[in-house]
Coordinates of C-alpha atoms and ligand atoms in Angstrom, one line a residue:
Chain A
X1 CA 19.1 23.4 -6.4
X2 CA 19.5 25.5 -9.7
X3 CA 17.3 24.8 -12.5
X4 CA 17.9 26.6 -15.7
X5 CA 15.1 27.8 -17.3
X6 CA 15.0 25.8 -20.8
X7 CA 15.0 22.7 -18.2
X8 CA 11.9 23.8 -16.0
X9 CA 9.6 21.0 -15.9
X10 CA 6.0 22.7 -16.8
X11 CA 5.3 22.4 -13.2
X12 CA 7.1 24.8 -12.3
X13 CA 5.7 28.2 -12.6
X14 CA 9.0 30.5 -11.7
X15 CA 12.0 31.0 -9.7
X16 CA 11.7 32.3 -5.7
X17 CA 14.3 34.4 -4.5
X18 CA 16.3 33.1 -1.3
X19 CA 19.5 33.5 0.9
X20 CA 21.2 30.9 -1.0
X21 CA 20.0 31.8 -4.8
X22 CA 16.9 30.5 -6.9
X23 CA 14.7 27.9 -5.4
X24 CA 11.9 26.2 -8.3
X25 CA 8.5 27.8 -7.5
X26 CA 4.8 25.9 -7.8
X27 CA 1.6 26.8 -6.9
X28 CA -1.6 24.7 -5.0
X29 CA -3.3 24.3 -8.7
X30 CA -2.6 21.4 -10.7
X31 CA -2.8 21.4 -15.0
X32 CA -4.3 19.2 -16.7
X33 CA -1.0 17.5 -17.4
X34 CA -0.9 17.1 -13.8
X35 CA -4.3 15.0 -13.6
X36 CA -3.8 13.4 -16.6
X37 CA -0.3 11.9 -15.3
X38 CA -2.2 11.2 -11.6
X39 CA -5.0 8.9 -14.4
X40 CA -2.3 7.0 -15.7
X41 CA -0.3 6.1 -12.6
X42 CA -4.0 4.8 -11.0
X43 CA -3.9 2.9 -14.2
X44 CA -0.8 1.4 -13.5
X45 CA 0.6 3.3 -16.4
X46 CA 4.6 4.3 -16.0
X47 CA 3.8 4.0 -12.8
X48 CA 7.6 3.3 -11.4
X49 CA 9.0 6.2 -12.9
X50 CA 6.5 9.1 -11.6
X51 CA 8.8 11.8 -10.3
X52 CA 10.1 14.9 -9.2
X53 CA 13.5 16.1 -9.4
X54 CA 15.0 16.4 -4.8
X55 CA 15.2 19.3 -3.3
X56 CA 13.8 22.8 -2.1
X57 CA 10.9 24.3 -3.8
X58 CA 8.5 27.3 -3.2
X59 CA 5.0 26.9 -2.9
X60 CA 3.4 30.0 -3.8
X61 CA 5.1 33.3 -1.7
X62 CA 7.4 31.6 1.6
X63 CA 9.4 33.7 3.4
X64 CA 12.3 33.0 5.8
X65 CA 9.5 32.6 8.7
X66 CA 7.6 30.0 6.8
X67 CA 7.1 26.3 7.8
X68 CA 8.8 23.3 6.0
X69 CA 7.1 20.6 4.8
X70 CA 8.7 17.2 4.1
X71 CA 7.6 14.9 1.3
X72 CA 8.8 11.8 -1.1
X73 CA 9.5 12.8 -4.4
X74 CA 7.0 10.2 -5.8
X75 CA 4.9 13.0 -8.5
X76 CA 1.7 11.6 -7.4
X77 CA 2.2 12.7 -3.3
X78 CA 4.0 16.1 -4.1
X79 CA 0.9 16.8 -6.2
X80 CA -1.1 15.9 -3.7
X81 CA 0.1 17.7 -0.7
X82 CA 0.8 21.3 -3.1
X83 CA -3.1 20.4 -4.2
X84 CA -4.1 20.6 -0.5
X85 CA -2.7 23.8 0.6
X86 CA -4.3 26.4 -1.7
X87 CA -3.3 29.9 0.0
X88 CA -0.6 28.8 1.7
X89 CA 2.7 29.9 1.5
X90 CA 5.6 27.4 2.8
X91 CA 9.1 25.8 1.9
X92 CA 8.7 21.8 0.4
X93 CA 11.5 19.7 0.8
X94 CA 11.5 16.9 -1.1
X95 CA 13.1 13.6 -0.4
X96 CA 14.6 11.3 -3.2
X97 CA 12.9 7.9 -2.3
X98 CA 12.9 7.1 -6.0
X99 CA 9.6 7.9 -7.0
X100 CA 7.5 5.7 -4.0
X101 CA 4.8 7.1 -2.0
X102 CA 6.2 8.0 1.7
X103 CA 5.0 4.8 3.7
X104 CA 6.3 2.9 1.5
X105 CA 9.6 4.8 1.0
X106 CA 9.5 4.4 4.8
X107 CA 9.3 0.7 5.4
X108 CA 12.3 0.7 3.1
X109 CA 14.1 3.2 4.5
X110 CA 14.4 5.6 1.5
X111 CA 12.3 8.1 3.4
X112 CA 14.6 7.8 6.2
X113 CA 16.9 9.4 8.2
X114 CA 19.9 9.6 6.2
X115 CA 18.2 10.8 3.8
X116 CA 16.7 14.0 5.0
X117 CA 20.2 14.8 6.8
X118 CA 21.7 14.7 3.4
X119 CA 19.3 17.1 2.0
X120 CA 19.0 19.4 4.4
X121 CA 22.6 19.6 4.1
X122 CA 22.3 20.0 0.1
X123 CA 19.8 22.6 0.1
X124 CA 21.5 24.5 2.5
X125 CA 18.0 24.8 4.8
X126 CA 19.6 26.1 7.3
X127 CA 20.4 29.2 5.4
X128 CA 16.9 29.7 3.9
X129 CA 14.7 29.3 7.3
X130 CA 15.4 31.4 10.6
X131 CA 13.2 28.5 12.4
X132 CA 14.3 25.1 13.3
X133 CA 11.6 23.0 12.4
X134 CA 10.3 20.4 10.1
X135 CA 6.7 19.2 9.2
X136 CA 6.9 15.4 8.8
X137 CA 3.8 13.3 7.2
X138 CA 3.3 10.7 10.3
X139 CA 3.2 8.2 7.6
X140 CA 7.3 8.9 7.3
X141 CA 7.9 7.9 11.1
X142 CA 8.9 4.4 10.8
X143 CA 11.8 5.6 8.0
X144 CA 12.5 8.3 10.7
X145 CA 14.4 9.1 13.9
X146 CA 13.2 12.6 15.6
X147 CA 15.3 12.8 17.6
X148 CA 18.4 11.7 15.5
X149 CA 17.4 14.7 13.4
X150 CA 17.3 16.9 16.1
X151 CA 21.0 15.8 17.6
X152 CA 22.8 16.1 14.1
X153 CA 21.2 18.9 12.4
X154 CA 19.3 21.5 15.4
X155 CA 16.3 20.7 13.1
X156 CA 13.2 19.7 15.4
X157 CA 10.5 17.0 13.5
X158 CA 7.1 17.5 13.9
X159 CA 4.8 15.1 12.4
X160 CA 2.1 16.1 10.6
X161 CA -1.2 14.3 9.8
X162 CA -1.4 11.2 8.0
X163 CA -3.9 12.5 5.0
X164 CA -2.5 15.5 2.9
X165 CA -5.9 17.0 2.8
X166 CA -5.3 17.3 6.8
X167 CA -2.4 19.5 6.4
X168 CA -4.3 22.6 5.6
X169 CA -5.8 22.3 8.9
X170 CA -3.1 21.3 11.1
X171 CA -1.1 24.5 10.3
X172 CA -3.7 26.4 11.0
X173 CA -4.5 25.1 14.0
X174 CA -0.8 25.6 15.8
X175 CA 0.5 22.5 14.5
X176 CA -2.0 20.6 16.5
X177 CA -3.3 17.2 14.8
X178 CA -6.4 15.7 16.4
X179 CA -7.0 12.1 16.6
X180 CA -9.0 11.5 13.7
X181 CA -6.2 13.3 11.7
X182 CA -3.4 10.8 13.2
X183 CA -5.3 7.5 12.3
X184 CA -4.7 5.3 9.4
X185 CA -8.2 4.5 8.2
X186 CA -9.1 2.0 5.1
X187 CA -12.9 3.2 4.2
X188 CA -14.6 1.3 1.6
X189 CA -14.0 4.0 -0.9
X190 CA -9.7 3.4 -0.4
X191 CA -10.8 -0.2 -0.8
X192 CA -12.7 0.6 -4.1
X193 CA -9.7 2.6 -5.6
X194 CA -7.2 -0.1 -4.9
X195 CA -8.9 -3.0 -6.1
X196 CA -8.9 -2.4 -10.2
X197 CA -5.4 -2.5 -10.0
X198 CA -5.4 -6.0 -8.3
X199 CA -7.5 -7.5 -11.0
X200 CA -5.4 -5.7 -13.8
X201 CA -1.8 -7.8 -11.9
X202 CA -4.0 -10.9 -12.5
X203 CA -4.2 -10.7 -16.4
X204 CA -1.2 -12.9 -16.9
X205 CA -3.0 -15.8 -15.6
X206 CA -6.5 -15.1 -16.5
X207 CA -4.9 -15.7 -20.0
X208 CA -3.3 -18.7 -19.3
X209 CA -6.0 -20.2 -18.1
X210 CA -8.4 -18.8 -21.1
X211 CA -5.3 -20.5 -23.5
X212 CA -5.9 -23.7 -21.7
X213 CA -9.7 -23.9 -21.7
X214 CA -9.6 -23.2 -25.1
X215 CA -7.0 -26.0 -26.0
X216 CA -9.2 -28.2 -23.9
X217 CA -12.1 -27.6 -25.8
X218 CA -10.4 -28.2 -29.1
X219 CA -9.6 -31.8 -27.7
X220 CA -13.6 -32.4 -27.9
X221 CA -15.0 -35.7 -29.0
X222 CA -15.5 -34.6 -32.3
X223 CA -13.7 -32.4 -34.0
X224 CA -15.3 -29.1 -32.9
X225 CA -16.0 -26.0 -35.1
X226 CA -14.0 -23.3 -34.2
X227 CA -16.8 -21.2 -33.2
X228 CA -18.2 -23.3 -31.0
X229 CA -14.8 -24.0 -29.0
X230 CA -14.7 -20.7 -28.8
X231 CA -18.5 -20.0 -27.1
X232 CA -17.7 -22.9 -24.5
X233 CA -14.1 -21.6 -23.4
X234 CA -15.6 -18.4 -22.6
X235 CA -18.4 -20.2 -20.6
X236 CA -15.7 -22.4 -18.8
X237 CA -13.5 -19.5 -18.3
X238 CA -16.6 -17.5 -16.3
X239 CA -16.1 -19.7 -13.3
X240 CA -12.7 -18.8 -12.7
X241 CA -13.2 -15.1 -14.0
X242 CA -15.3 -15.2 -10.6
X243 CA -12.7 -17.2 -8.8
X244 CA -10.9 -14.0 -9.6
X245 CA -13.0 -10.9 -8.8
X246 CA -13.7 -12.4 -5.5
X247 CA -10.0 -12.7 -4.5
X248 CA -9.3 -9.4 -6.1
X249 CA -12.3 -7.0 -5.8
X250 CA -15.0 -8.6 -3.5
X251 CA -13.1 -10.0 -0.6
X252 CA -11.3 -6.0 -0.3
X253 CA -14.5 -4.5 -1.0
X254 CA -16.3 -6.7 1.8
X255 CA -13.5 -7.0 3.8
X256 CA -14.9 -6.1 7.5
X257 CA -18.1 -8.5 6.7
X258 CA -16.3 -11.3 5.9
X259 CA -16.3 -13.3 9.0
X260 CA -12.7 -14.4 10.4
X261 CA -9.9 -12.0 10.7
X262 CA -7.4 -14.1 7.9
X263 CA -7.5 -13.4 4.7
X264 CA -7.0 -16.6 3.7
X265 CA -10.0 -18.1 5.4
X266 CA -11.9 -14.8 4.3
X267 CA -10.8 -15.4 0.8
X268 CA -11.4 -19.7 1.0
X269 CA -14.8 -18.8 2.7
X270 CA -16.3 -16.6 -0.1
X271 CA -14.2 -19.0 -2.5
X272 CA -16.3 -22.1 -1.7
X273 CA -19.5 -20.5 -1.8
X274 CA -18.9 -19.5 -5.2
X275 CA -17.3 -23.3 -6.1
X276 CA -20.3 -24.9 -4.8
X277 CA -22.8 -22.7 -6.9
X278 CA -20.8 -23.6 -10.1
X279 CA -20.3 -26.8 -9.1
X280 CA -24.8 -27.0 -8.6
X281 CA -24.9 -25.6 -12.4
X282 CA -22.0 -26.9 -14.3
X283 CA -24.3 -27.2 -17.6
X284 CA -24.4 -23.7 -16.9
X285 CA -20.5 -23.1 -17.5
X286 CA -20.5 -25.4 -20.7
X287 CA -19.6 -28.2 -18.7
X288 CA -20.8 -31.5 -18.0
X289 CA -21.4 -32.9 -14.6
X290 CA -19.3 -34.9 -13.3
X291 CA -18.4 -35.5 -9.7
X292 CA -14.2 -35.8 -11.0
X293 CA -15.4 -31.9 -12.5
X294 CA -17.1 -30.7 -9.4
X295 CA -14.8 -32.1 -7.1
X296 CA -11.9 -30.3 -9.0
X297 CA -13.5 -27.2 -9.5
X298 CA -14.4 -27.3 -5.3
X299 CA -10.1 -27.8 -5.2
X300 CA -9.2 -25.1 -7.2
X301 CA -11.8 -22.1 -7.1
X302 CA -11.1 -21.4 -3.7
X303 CA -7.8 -22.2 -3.6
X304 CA -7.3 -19.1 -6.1
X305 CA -9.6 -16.4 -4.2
X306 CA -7.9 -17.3 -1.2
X307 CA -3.9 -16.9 -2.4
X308 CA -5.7 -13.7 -4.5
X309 CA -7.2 -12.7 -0.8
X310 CA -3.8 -13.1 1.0
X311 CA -2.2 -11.1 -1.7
X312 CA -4.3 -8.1 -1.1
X313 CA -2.7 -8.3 2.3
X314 CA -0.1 -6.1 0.2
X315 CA -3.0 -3.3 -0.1
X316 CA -4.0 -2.7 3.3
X317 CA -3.3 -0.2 6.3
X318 CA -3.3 -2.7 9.0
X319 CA -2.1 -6.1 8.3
X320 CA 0.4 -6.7 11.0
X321 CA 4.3 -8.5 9.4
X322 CA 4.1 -11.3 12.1
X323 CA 0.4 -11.8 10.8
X324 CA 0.7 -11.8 7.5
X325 CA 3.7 -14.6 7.7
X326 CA 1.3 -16.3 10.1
X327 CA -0.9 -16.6 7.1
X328 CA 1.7 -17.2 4.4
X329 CA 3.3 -20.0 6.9
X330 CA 0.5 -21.7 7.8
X331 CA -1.8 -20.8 4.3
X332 CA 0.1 -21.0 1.6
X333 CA 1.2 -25.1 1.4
X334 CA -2.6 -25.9 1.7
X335 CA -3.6 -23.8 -0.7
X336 CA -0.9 -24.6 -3.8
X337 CA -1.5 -28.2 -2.9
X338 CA -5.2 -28.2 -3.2
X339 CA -4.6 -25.4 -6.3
X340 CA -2.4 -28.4 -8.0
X341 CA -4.7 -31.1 -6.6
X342 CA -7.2 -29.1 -8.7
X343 CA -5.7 -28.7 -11.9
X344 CA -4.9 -32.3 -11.7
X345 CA -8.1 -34.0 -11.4
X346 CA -9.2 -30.6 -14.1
X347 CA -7.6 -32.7 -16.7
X348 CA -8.2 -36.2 -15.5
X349 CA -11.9 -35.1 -15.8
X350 CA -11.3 -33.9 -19.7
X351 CA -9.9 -37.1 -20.3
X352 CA -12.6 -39.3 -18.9
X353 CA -15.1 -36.9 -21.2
X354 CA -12.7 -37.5 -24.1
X355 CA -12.2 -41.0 -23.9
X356 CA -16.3 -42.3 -23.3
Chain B
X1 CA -16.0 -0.2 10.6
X2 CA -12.7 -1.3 12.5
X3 CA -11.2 -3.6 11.1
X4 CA -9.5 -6.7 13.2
X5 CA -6.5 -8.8 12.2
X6 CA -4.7 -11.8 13.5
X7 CA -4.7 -11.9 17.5
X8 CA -1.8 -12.0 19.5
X9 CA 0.8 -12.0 16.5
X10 CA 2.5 -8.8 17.2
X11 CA 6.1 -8.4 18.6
X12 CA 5.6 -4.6 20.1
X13 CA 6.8 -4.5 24.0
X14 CA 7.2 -1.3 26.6
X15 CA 10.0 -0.7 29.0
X16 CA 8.0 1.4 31.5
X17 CA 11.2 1.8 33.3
X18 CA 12.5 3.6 30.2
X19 CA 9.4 5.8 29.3
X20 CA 9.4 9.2 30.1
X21 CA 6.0 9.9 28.8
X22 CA 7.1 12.2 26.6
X23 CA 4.3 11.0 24.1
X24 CA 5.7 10.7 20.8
X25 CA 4.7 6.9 20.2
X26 CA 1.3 8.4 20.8
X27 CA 2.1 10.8 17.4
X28 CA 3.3 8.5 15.0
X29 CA 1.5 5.5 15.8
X30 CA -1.2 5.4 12.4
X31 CA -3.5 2.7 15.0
X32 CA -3.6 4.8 18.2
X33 CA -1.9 1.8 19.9
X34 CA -0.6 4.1 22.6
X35 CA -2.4 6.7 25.2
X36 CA -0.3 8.3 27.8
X37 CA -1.5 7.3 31.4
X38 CA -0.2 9.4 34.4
X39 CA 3.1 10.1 32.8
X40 CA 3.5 6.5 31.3
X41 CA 2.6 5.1 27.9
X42 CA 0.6 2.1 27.7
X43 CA -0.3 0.1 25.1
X44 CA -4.0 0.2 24.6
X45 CA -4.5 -2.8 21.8
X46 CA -1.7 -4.4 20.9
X47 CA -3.3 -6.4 18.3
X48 CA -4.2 -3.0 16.3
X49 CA -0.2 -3.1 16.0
X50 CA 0.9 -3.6 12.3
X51 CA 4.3 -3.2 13.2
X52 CA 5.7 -0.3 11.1
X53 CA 8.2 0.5 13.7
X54 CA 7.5 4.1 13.8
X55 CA 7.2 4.1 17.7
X56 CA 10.6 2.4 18.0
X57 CA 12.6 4.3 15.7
X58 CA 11.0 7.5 17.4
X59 CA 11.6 6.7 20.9
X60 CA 14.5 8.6 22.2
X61 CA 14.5 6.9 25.2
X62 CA 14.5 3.2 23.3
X63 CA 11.4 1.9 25.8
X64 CA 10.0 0.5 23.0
X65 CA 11.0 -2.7 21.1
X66 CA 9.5 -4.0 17.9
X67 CA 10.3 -6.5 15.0
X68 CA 9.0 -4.3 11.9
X69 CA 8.1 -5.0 8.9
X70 CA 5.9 -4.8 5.6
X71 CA 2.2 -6.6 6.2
X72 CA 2.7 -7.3 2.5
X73 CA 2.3 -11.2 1.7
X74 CA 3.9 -10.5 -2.0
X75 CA 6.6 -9.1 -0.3
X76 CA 7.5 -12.7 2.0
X77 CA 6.6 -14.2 -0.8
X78 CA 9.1 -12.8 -2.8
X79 CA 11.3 -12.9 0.0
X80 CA 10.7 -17.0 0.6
X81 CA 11.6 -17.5 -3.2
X82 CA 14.8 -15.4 -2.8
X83 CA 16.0 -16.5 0.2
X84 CA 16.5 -13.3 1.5
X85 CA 14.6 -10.5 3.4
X86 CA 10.7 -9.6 2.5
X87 CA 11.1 -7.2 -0.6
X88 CA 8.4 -6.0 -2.7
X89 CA 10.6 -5.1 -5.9
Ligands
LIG401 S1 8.1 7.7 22.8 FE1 9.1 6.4 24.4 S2 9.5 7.7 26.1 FE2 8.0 8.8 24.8 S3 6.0 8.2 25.7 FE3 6.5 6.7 24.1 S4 7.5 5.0 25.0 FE4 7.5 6.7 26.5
LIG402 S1 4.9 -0.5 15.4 FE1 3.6 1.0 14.3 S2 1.5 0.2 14.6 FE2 2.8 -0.8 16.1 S3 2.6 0.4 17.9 FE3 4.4 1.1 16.9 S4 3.7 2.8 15.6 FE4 1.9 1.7 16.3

């Protein structure tokens, strides 16, 4: 690939000479407009159109000797793998699997076979290496045939570690990956950094919901200061605002403590204890008791932190497919009935309160 | 802390016949479902299995067989109100 200079992307530091012409150099150290893009794509900001451009680059000095890493052309992963091997010297060949990560380029195939035949083809690989070899994140296996590769192009896959920071190591231990580095893991820190995100998705109907509490409360007995509408939505609103956080932050941060191994039940679990506390201190909330009330709110809470919990399925490293329609088969009827069930009796409660 | 999903959900099955033991499911697998065993693969915990397919698609010798997919409940979701094939765009 030939990139003329007035079109090099400031990531790009200069041009590496090869057997088939220039090939984009980069080096291991990323700019500040590289961690300030990384900020807004955890931020869910432009987060669909993160990329790089395919193809061969450079990192730092590679000769014809040097080993050839594979990676998705999401910005986000190429920035992390270049990050991760300060000092070294190697050939990346990037795969266009339009801007996603490589497991989940994988599971749709754009991290795939095809794919990397056709671009070792376009960049003329063959040409630039003497080896036959490939390094392969083991995250890109199930987009991936090794042996496929091998038959069509001579080009033998290796797969390398699943966590970039890993890489460094691998190569310099003969391509050998231990245990540790071939295990998907989902610590309570990967938990942490995926759960803002979860709560930002949910915004749409947090607001809805505020909108409605605060309609409700306008319908008061008498005709209520603005003000004071105002005070009591927000007090209304806290009880699903926790509804919320548990689905989205505290079932995925407390995930292996949460007794049962479905996420519904995990989220329907923590759901109800949290219904049953509002439901003990409704004056709390701005809201009268009433059994109608409780009785809702005991519907619908839960019913919301567990569709919220099954969602975060989405998130993890080691929710099964067959398990996860398990849960959507058996879960999800339940839960939008007693959600609806909920909402119902929500209003039939406001209307009691109206009318005496 | 491990963490456990559903029991007995998973569609992964072996071929011994087939295996050579060359040990590449034991590679890409991201829950170490696999060990080699006197020239054989076995599966150690098939309920670690999330399905990914990796192991399949990798098998050269096509001992391994495996309905894959994405563990994604937005995904089926989306797929259910489609009518088509789990998607999570
Ligand atoms: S990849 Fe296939 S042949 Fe090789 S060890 Fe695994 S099951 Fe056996
Ligand atoms: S499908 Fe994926 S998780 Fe299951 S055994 Fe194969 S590689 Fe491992």
């Amino acid at each position: 690939m030939r990139l003329l200079s007035e079109h090099k992307p400031y990531w790009v530091t200069d041009l590496a000479d090869t057997a088939i012409g220039k090939v984009p150099r980069v080096g291991s150290l990323l700019e500040a407009a590289d961690r300030l893009g990384t900020l807004k794509v955890r931020l869910d900001i432009g987060r669909n159109s993160y990329s790089v451009p395919a193809g061969l680059y450079a990192l730092g000095q590679p000769d014809e000797k040097a080993h050839v890493l594979v990676t998705a052309n999401y910005k986000l992963t190429f920035d992390t793998l270049r990050q991760a091997l300060p000092g070294v010297n190697c050939w990346l060949l990037v795969l266009n699997t339009k801007g996603v990560n490589v497991w989940c380029a994988a599971g749709k195939g754009t991290f795939g076979t095809e794919e990397l035949l056709y671009r070792l083809k376009f960049t003329r690989l063959d040409q630039v290496v003497s080896h036959r070899a490939l390094i392969l994140p083991q995250l890109g296996a199930p987009g991936i045939s090794a042996h496929e590769v091998a038959k069509q192009t001579g080009f033998k896959v290796i797969y390398g570690p699943v966590r970039a920071t890993d890489v460094k190591a691998f190569l310099a231990s003969g391509l050998k990956a231990t245990k540790e580095m071939r295990r998907v893991r989902f610590d309570f820190v990967d938990r942490a950094a995926v759960t803002p995100i979860e709560l930002v998705h949910t915004f749409r109907p947090q607001g809805l919901i505020l909108a409605t509490l605060f309609v409700l409360n306008l319908l008061g007995r008498q005709p209520q200061l603005w003000s004071a509408a105002f005070t009591n939505t927000m007090l209304n609103f806290l009880p699903f605002l926790g509804a919320f956080t548990i689905g989205c932050v505290l079932v995925p941060l407390l995930l292996p403590w949460i007794p049962f191994r479905s996420f519904v039940l995990k989220g329907l679990s923590t759901g109800l204890i949290w219904a049953a506390y509002v439901v003990m201190n409704l004056p709390l909330f701005g809201m009268a008791p009433s059994p109608v009330t409780a009785v809702a709110l005991m519907l619908l809470l839960p019913a919301i932190s567990a569709f919220l919990a099954l969602n975060f399925t989405g998130s993890t490293t080691y929710t099964s497919f067959s398990g996860v329609k398990k849960e959507v088969r058996l879960g999800l009827k339940p839960i939008l009935f007693s959600g609806a069930l909920g909402i119902i009796l929500m209003l039939v409660g406001k209307a009691i309160q109206v009318m005496t | 802390m491990k963490h456990l999903y559903l029991k007995n959900v998973s569609t992964l099955s072996l071929d011994e016949e087939k295996c050579t033991g060359c040990g590449l499911c034991t590679s890409v697998c991201p829950h170490s479902v696999f060990e080699i065993r006197s020239s054989k693969a076995v599966i150690l915990d098939k309920d670690a299995c999330i399905e990914c397919g990796a192991c399949a698609k990798n098998c050269a010798f096509s001992a391994i067989r495996v309905v894959s997919g994405v563990g994604c409940a937005f995904a089926i979701l989306n797929g259910l109100l489609r009518g088509s094939a789990p998607t999570c765009d």
